[in-house]
Coordinates of C-alpha atoms in Angstrom, one line a residue:
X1 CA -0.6 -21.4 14.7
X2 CA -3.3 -21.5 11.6
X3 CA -3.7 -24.5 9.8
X4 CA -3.4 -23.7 5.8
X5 CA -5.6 -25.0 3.4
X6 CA -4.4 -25.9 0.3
X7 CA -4.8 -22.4 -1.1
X8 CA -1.5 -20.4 -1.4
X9 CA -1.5 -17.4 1.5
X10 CA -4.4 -18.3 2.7
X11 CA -5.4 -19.7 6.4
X12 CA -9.3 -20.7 7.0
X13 CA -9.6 -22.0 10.3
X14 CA -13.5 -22.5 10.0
X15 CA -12.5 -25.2 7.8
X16 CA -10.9 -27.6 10.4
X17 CA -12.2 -28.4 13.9
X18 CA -10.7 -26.0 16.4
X19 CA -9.8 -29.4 18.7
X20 CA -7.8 -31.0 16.3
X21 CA -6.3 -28.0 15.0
X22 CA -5.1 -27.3 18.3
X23 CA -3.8 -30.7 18.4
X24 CA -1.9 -30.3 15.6
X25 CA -0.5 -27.1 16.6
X26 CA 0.7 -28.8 19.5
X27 CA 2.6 -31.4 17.5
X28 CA 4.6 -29.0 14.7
X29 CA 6.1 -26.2 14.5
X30 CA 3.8 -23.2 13.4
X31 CA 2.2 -22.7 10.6
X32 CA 2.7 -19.1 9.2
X33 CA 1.5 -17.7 6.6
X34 CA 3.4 -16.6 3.6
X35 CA 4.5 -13.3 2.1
X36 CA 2.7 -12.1 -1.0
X37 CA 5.3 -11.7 -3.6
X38 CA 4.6 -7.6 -4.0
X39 CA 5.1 -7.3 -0.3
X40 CA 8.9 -8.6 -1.0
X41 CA 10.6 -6.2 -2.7
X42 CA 11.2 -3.2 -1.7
X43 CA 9.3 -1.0 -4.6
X44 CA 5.7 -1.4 -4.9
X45 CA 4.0 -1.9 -8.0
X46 CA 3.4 1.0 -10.2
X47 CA 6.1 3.6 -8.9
X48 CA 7.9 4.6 -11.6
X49 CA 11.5 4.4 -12.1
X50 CA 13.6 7.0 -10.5
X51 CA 10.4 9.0 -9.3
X52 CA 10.8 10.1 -6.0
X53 CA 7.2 9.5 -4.0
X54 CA 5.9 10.3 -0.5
X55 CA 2.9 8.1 0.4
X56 CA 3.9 5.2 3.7
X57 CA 5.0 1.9 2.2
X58 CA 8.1 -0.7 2.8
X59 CA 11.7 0.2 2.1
X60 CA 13.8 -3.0 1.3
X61 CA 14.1 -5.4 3.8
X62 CA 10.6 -4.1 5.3
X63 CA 11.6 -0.5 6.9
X64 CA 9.0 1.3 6.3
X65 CA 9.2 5.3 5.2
X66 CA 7.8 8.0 3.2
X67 CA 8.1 8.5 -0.4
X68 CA 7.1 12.0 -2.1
X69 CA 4.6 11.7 -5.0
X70 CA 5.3 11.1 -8.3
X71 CA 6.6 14.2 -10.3
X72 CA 3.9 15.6 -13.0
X73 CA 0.7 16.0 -10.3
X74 CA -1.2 18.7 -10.2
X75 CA 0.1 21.3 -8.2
X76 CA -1.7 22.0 -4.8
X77 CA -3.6 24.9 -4.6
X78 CA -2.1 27.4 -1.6
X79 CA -3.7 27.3 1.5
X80 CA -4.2 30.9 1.5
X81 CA -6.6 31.1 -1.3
X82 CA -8.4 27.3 -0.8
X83 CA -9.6 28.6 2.9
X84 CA -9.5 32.3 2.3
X85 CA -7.2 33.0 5.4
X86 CA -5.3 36.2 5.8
X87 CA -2.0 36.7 6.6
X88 CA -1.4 38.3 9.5
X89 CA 1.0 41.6 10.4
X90 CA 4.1 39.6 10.2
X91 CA 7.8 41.1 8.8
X92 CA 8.9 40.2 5.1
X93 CA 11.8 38.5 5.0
X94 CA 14.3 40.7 4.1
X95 CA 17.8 40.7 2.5
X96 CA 19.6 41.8 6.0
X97 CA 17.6 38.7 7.7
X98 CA 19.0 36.2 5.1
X99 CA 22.5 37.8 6.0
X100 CA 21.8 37.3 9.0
X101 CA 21.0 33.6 8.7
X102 CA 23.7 33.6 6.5
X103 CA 26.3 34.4 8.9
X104 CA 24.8 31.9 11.8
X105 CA 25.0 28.3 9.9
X106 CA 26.5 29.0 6.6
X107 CA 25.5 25.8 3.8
X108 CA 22.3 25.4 6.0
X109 CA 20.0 28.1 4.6
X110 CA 17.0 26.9 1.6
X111 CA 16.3 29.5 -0.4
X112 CA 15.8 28.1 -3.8
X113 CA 12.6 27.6 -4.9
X114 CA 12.7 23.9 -6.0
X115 CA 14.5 22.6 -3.0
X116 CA 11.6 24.2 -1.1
X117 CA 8.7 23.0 -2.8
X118 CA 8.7 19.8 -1.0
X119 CA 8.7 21.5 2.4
X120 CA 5.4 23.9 1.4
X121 CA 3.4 21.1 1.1
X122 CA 2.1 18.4 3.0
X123 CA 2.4 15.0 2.2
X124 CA -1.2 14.5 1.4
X125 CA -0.8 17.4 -1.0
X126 CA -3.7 19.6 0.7
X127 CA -2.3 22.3 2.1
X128 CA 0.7 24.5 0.8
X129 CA 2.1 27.5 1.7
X130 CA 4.9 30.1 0.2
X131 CA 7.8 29.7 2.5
X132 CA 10.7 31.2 1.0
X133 CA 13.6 30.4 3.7
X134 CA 14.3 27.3 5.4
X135 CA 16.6 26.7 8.1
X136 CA 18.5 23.5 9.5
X137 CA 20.0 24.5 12.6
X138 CA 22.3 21.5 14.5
X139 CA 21.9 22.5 17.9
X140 CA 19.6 23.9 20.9
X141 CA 22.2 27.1 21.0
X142 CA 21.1 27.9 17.4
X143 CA 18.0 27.4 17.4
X144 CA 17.8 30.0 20.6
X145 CA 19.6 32.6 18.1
X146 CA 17.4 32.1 15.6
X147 CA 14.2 32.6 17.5
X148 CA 15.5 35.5 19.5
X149 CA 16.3 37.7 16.4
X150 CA 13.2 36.5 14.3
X151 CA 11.2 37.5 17.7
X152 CA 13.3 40.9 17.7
X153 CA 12.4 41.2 13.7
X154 CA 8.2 40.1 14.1
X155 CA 9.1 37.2 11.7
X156 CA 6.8 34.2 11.8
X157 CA 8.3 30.6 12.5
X158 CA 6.8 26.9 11.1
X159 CA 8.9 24.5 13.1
X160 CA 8.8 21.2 10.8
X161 CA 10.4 17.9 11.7
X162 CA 9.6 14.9 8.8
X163 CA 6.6 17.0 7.7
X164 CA 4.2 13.5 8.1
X165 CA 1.8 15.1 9.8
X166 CA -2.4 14.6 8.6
X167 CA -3.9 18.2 9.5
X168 CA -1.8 20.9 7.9
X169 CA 0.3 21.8 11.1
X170 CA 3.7 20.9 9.9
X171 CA 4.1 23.5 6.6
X172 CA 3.6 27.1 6.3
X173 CA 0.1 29.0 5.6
X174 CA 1.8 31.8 4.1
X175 CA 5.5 33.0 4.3
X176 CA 7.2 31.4 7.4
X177 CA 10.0 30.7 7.9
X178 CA 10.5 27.0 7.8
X179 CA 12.6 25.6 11.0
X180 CA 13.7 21.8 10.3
X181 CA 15.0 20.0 12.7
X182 CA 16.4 17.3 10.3
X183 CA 20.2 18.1 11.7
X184 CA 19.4 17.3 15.2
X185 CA 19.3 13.9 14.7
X186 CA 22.1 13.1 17.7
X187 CA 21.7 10.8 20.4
X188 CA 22.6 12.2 23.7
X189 CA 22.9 9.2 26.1
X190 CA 20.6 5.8 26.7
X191 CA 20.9 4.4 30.4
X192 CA 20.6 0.7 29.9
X193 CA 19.4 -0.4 33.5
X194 CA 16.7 2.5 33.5
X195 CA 15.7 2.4 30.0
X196 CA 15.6 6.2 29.5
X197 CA 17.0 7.4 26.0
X198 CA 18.0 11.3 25.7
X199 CA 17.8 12.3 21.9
X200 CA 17.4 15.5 20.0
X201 CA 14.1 16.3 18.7
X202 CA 15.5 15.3 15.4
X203 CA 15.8 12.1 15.4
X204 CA 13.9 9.6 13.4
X205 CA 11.6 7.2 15.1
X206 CA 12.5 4.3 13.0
X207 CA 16.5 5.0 13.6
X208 CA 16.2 5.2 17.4
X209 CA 13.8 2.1 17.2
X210 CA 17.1 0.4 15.6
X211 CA 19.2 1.8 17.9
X212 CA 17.2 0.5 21.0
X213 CA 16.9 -2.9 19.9
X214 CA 20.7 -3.3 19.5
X215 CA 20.5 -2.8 23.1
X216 CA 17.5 -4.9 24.2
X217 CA 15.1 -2.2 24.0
X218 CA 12.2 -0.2 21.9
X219 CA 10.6 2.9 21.6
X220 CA 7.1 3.0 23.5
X221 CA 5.4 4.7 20.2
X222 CA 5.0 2.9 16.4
X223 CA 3.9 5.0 13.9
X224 CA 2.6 4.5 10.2
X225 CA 5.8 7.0 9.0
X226 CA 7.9 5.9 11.5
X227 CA 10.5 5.9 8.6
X228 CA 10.1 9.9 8.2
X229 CA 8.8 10.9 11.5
X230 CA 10.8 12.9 13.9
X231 CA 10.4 12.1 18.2
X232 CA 10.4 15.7 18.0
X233 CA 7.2 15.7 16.1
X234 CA 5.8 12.9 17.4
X235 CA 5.7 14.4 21.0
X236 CA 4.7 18.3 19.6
X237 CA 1.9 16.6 18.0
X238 CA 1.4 13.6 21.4
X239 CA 1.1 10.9 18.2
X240 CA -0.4 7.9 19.2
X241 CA 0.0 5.2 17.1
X242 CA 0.3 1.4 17.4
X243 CA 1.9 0.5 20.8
X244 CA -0.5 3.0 22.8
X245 CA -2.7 0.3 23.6
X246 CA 0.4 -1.6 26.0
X247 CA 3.0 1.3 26.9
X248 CA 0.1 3.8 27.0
X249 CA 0.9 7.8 25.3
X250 CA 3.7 10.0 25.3
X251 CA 2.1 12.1 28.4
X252 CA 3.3 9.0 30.4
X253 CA 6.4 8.2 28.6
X254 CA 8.4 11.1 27.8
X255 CA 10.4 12.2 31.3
X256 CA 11.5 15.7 30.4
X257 CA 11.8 17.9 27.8
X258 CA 14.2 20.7 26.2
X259 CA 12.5 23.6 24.4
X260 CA 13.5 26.9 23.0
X261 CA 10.6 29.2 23.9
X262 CA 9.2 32.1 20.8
X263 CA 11.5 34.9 22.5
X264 CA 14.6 32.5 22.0
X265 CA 15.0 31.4 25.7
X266 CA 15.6 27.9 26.5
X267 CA 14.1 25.9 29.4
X268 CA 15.9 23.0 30.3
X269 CA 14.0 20.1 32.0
X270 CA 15.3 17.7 30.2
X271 CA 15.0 15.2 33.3
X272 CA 15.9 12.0 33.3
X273 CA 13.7 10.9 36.3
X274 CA 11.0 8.5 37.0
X275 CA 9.2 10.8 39.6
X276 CA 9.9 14.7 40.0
X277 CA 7.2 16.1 42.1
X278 CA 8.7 19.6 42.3
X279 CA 6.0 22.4 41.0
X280 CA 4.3 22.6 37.8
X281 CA 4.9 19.6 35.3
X282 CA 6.1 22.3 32.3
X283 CA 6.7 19.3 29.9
X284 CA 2.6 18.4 29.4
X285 CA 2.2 22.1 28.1
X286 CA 5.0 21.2 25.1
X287 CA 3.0 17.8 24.5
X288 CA 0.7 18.2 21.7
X289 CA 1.0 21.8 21.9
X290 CA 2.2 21.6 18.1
X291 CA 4.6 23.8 18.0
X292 CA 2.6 26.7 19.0
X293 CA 4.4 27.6 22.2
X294 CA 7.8 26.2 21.6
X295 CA 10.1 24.5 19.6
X296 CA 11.5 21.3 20.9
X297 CA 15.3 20.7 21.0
X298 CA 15.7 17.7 23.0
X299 CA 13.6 14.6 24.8
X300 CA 14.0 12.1 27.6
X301 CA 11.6 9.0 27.1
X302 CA 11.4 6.3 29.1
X303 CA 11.9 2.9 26.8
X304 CA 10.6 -0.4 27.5
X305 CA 12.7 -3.9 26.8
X306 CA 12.4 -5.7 23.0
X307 CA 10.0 -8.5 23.5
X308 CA 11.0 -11.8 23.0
X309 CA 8.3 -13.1 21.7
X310 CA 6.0 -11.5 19.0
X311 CA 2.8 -13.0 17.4
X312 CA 0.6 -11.5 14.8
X313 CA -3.2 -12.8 13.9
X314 CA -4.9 -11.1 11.5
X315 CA -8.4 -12.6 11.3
X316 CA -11.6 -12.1 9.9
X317 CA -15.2 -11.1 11.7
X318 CA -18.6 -10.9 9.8
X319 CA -19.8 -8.2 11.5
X320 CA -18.4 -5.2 13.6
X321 CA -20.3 -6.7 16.2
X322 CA -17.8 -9.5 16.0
X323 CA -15.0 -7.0 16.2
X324 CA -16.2 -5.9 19.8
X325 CA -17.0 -9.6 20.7
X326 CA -13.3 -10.4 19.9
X327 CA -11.9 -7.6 21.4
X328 CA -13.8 -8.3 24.8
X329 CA -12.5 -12.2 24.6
X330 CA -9.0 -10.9 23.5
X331 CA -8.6 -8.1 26.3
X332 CA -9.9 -11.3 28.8
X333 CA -7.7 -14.3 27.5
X334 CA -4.3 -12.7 26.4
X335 CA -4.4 -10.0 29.5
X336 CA -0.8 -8.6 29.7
X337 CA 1.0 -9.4 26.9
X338 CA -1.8 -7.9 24.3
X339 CA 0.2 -5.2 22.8
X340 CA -2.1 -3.9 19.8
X341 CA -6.0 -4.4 18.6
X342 CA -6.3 -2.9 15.2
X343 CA -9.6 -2.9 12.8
X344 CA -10.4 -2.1 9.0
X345 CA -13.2 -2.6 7.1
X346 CA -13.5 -4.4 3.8
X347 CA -13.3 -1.5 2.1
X348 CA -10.1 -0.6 2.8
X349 CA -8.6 -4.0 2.0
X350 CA -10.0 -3.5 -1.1
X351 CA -8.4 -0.2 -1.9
X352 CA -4.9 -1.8 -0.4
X353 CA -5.3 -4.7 -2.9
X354 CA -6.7 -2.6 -5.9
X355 CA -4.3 0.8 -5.5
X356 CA -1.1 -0.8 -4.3
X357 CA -1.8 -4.5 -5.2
X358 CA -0.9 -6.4 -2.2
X359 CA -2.5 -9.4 -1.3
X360 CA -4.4 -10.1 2.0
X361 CA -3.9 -14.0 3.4
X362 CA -7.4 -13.4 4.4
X363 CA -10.2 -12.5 2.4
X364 CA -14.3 -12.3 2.2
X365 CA -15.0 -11.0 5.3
X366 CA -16.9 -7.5 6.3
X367 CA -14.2 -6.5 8.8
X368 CA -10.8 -7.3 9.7
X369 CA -8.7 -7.4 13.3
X370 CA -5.2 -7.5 13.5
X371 CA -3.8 -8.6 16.8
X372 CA -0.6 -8.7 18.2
X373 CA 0.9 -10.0 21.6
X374 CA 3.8 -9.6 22.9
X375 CA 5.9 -11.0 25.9
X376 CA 9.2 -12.6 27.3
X377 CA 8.1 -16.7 26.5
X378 CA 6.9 -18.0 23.5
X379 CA 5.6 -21.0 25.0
X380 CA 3.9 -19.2 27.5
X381 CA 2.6 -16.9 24.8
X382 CA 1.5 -19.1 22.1
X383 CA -0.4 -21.5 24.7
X384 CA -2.6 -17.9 25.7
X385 CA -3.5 -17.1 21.7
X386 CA -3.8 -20.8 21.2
X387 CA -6.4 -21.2 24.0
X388 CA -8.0 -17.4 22.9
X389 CA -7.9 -18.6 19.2
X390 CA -9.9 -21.6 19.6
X391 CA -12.0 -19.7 21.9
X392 CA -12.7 -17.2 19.3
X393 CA -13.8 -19.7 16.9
X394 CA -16.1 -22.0 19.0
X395 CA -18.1 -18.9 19.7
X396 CA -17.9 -17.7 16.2
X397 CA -16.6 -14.2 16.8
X398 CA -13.9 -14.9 14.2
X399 CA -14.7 -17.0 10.8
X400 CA -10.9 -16.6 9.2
X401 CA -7.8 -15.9 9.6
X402 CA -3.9 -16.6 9.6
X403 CA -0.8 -15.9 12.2
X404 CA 2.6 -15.1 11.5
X405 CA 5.6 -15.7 14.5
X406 CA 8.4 -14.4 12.3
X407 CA 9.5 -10.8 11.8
X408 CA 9.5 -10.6 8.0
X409 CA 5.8 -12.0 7.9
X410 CA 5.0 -10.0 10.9
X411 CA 5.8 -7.2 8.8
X412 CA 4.1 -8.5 5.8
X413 CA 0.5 -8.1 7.9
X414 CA 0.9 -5.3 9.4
X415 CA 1.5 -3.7 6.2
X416 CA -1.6 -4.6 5.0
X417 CA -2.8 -2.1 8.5
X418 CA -0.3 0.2 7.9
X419 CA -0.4 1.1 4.4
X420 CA -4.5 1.9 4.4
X421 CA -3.3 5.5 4.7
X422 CA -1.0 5.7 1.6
X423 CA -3.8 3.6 -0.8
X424 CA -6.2 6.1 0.3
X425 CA -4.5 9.1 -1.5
X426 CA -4.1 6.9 -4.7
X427 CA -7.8 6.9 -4.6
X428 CA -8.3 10.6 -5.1
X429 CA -8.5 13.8 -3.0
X430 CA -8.5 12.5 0.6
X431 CA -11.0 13.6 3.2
X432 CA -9.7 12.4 7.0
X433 CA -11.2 12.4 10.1
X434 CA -9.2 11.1 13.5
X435 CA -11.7 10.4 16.4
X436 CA -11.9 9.4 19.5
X437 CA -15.4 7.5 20.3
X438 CA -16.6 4.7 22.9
X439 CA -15.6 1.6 21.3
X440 CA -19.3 0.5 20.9
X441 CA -20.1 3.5 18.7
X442 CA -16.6 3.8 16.8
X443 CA -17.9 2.4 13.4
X444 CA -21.5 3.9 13.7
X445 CA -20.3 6.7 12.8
X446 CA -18.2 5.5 9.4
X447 CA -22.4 4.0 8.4
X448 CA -23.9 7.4 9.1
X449 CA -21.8 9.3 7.0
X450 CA -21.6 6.7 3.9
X451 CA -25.4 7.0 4.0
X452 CA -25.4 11.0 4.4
X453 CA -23.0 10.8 1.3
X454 CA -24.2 8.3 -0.8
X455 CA -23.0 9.0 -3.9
X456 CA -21.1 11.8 -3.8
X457 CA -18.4 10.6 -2.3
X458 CA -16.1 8.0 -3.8
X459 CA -15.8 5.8 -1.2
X460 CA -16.3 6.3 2.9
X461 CA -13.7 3.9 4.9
X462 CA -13.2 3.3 8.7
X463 CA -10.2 1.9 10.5
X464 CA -8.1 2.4 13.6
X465 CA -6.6 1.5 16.9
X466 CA -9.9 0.0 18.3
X467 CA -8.1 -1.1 21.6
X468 CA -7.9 2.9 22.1
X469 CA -11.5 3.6 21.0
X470 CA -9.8 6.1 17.9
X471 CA -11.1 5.4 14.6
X472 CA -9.7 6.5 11.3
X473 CA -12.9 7.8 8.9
X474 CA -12.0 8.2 5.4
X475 CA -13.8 10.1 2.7
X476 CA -12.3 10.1 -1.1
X477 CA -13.4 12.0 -3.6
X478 CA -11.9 12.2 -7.4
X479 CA -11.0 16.0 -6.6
X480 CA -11.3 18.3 -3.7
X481 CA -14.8 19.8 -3.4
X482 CA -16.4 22.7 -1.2
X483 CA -19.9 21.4 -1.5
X484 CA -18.7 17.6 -0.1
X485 CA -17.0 19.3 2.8
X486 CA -19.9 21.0 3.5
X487 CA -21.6 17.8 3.8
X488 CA -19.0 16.6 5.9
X489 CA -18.2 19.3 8.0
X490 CA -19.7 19.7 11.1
X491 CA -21.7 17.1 10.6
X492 CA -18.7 14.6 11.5
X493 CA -17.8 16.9 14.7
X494 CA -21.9 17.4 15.5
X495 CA -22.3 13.7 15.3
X496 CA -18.5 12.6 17.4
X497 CA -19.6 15.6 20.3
X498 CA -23.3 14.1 20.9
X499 CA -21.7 10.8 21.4
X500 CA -18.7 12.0 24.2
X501 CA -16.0 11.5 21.6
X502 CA -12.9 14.2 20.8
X503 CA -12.8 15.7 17.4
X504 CA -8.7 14.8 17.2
X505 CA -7.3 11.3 19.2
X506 CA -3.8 11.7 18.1
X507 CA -3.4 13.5 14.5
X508 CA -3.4 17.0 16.9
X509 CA -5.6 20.0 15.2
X510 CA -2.7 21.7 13.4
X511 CA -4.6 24.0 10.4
X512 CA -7.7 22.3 9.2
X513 CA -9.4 21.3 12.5
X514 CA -8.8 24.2 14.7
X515 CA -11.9 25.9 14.2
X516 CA -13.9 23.2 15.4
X517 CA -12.0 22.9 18.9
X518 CA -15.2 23.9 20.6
X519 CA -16.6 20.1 19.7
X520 CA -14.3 18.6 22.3
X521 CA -13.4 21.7 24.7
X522 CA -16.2 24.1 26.5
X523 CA -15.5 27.9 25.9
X524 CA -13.4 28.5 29.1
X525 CA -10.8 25.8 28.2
X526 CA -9.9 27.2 24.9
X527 CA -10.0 30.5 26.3
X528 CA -7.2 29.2 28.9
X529 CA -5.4 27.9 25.9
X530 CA -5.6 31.4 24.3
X531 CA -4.1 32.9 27.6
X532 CA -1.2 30.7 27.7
X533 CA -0.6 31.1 24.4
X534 CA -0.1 34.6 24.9
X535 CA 2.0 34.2 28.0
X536 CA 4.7 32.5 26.1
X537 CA 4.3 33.6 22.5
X538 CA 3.1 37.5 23.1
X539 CA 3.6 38.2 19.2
X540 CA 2.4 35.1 17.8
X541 CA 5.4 33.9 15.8
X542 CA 5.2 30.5 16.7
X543 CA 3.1 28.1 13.6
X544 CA 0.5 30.9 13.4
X545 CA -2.8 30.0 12.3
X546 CA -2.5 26.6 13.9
X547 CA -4.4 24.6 16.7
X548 CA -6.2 27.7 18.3
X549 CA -8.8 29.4 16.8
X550 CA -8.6 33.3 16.5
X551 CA -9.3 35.1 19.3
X552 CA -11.5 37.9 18.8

């Protein structure tokens, strides 16, 4: 679908008249482009041998996963003394507890400092906490056992699934006990006519992704850390991600849920129907609570079928104007099988290239799209982006760009999206913001705070799912700094409020933004929250110090 010029990886459409290369296209097979040599082996440049690392990247043959950092960094300082919190009147753990423990799934309690470490911290190495007990229970019955006696005992519980989260919700603040559901990995059943898959909370998203497609289907959520991330997780945090924009979120997909409430009682409605109409809708509390009100055991999700037919543009635009125009001509001209609109700025194609050193097909523009349809005919597919490719360059919306058909370069772009995240940390201390704006503001906001910065900050980026109107804002410094967050901080939740946007879109609140909840919600709905936080957690157990700010 691009012609090439006669530079390697490289696709420049402006070059050719849109006509002819239409004509062309209509005569050969697809042109696609070609995958940069670092983006084909499994390692990325500059990971040393045999160190184990955290940040998103490729695992051979293109999986994509988590990788801890490098051993030798600094150590993170603990959350406790970075943000002055105190602990509140929770139980020690004491030596009867770990008998305890002991005694209920023997081989799967972590008490040993080192095998702990990596559990304390978040992957973006900001937050840390002192856990000094971690538990892997395998099924709903234990999990129920473990949170009646550590209700019984006033013992606090951090629920963690693959720890990827981005705002300090999935480790501990101080002591708690660390939960992990990485043992509950089993799937329950998958109904092939309706599509619904029932699946501990355990399970990771890449795995049941593989799963589904052996059966003709997908999961309805793609995620960054998809390699790492739990479902679990994903729905106690309601993750977004990259497929929102065509199956919509996990509010609309997930059918029922199993959780273990703080006084160890479980509540099964782990329904496996399209419509239930029967009383409250109990599974929307669970979703994006973050584990504050429960721990989830167990999902139902309804799964839609593997598309046949999958194409990838990544393009250029001079301006974010452009962007916008594209978007508006895209949403027209490829209608219902549009399944993602993401948008980066230069910037960060610069720290993919200069941090990681992957090369972009595509280069020299302000702002890049990457668009993706999918559908159940190729012909009838191609002939939409043809006709909304040529469209896009007439009008001059889009000045560059390349297309790939085929999974393996498929994967090689959206890398280049998808690995923003994990160059970012390479560049220093990372600063992240995850907001919801009206698309015609979404990168306003990235200009106002590079010029409120200026220097003082390393560099100010903005990307994100601009189909869904959430953009990623960036800020890197060489080391954390009080006086830069202070610049930040509140002026990036003063700025998102007065222009109707939500301080979180899908990265939940979790420790670092819960403070600043009264941005997106009035008074009376956070006191609500407070209420039914009490209801179901009366001593607080659940990941304390997260999402809710402290009642008075």
């Amino acid at each position: 679908m691009g012609v090439c010029s006669a530079a390697p990886h490289r696709c420049v459409w402006s070059r050719w008249d849109p006509l002819r290369w239409l004509r062309s296209v209509q005569r050969r097979p697809l042109a696609r482009s070609s995958a940069p040599a670092a983006l084909q082996q499994g390692e990325p440049p500059g990971v040393p041998a045999g160190a184990v690392s955290r940040p998103w990247g490729l695992r051979p043959g293109g999986r994509r996963a988590l990788r801890t950092a490098p051993p030798g960094r600094q150590e993170v300082m603990l959350t406790s003394e970075r943000y002055g919190v105190r602990r509140l009147p929770f139980s020690p753990l004491s030596d009867s507890d770990l008998a305890f423990f002991e005694g209920l799934m023997p081989g799967r309690v972590i008490t040993s400092p080192e095998e702990l470490a990596p559990f304390n911290v978040d992957w973006l190495r900001s937050v840390r906490g002192c856990s000094k007990l971690m538990l892997k229970p395998q099924t709903t019955a234990e999990v129920s056992q473990v949170l009646r006696y550590c209700y019984e005992r006033n013992l606090a519980v951090n629920p963690q699934g693959g720890n990827t989260g981005l705002v300090g919700g999935s480790v501990p603040v101080f002591d708690e006990i660390i939960l992990s559901t990485v043992l509950m990995n089993r799937i329950i059943s998958f109904d092939k006519v309706s599509g619904i898959l029932v699946c501990q909370a355990g399970c990771v998203l890449e795995k049941l992704n593989e799963y589904l497609e052996e059966q003709g289907f997908i999961m309805p959520l793609d995620l960054g850390a998809k390699g790492s991330c739990h479902i679990g997780g994903n729905v106690a945090t309601n993750a977004g991600g990259l497929r929102l924009l065509r199956y919509g979120s996990l509010r609309g997909t997930v059918l029922g849920l199993e959780v273990v409430l703080a006084d160890g009682s479980a509540l099964d409605c782990l329904a496996s129907l399209r419509k239930d109409n029967t009383g409250y809708d109990l599974k929307q509390l669970f979703i994006g609570s973050e584990g504050t009100l429960g721990v989830i055991t167990a999902v139902s999700i309804l799964c839609p079928q593997k598309p046949k037919s999958v194409n990838l543009a990544f393009l250029g635009c001079q301006s974010f104007a452009k962007v916008l125009e594209t978007f508006t001509t895209c949403r027209a001209m490829l209608g219902e099988i549009l399944s993602a609109y993401e948008f980066m700025d230069e910037k960060c194609m610069e720290l993919v290239e200069k941090h990681l050193k992957l090369s972009s097909p595509v280069a020299g523009s302000p702002f890049y799209v990457l668009i993706e349809t999918s559908g159940s005919s190729s012909t009838h597919d191609e002939e939409k982006l043809n006709n909304f490719l040529e469209q896009a360059m007439t009008s001059g919306s889009v000045t560059d760009g390349t297309v790939a058909t085929d999974d393996k370069k498929i994967k090689t772009l959206w890398s280049l999206r998808e690995r923003i995240t994990e160059a970012l940390t390479h560049d220093g201390y990372v600063y992240k913001y995850d907001i919801s704006l009206p698309v015609g503001k979404l990168y306003d906001l990235v200009s106002d705070t590079r010029a409120r910065l200026g220097r003082s900050a390393k560099n100010v980026v903005g990307y994100g799912h601009l189909g869904d109107g959430n953009l990623h804002l960036n800020v890197t410094a060489e080391s954390y700094s009080h006086s830069l967050l202070d610049a930040i901080e509140p002026f990036v939740y003063e700025w998102t409020a007065r222009h109707n946007g939500s301080i979180s879109a899908e990265h939940g609140l979790g420790f670092k933004k819960k403070q600043f909840i009264q941005y997106s919600k009035p008074s009376e709905a956070v006191l609500l929250m407070q209420r039914f936080k009490a209801m179901l957690d009366p001593k607080g157990i659940l990941n304390p110090y997260k999402m809710l700010p402290s009642s008075s």
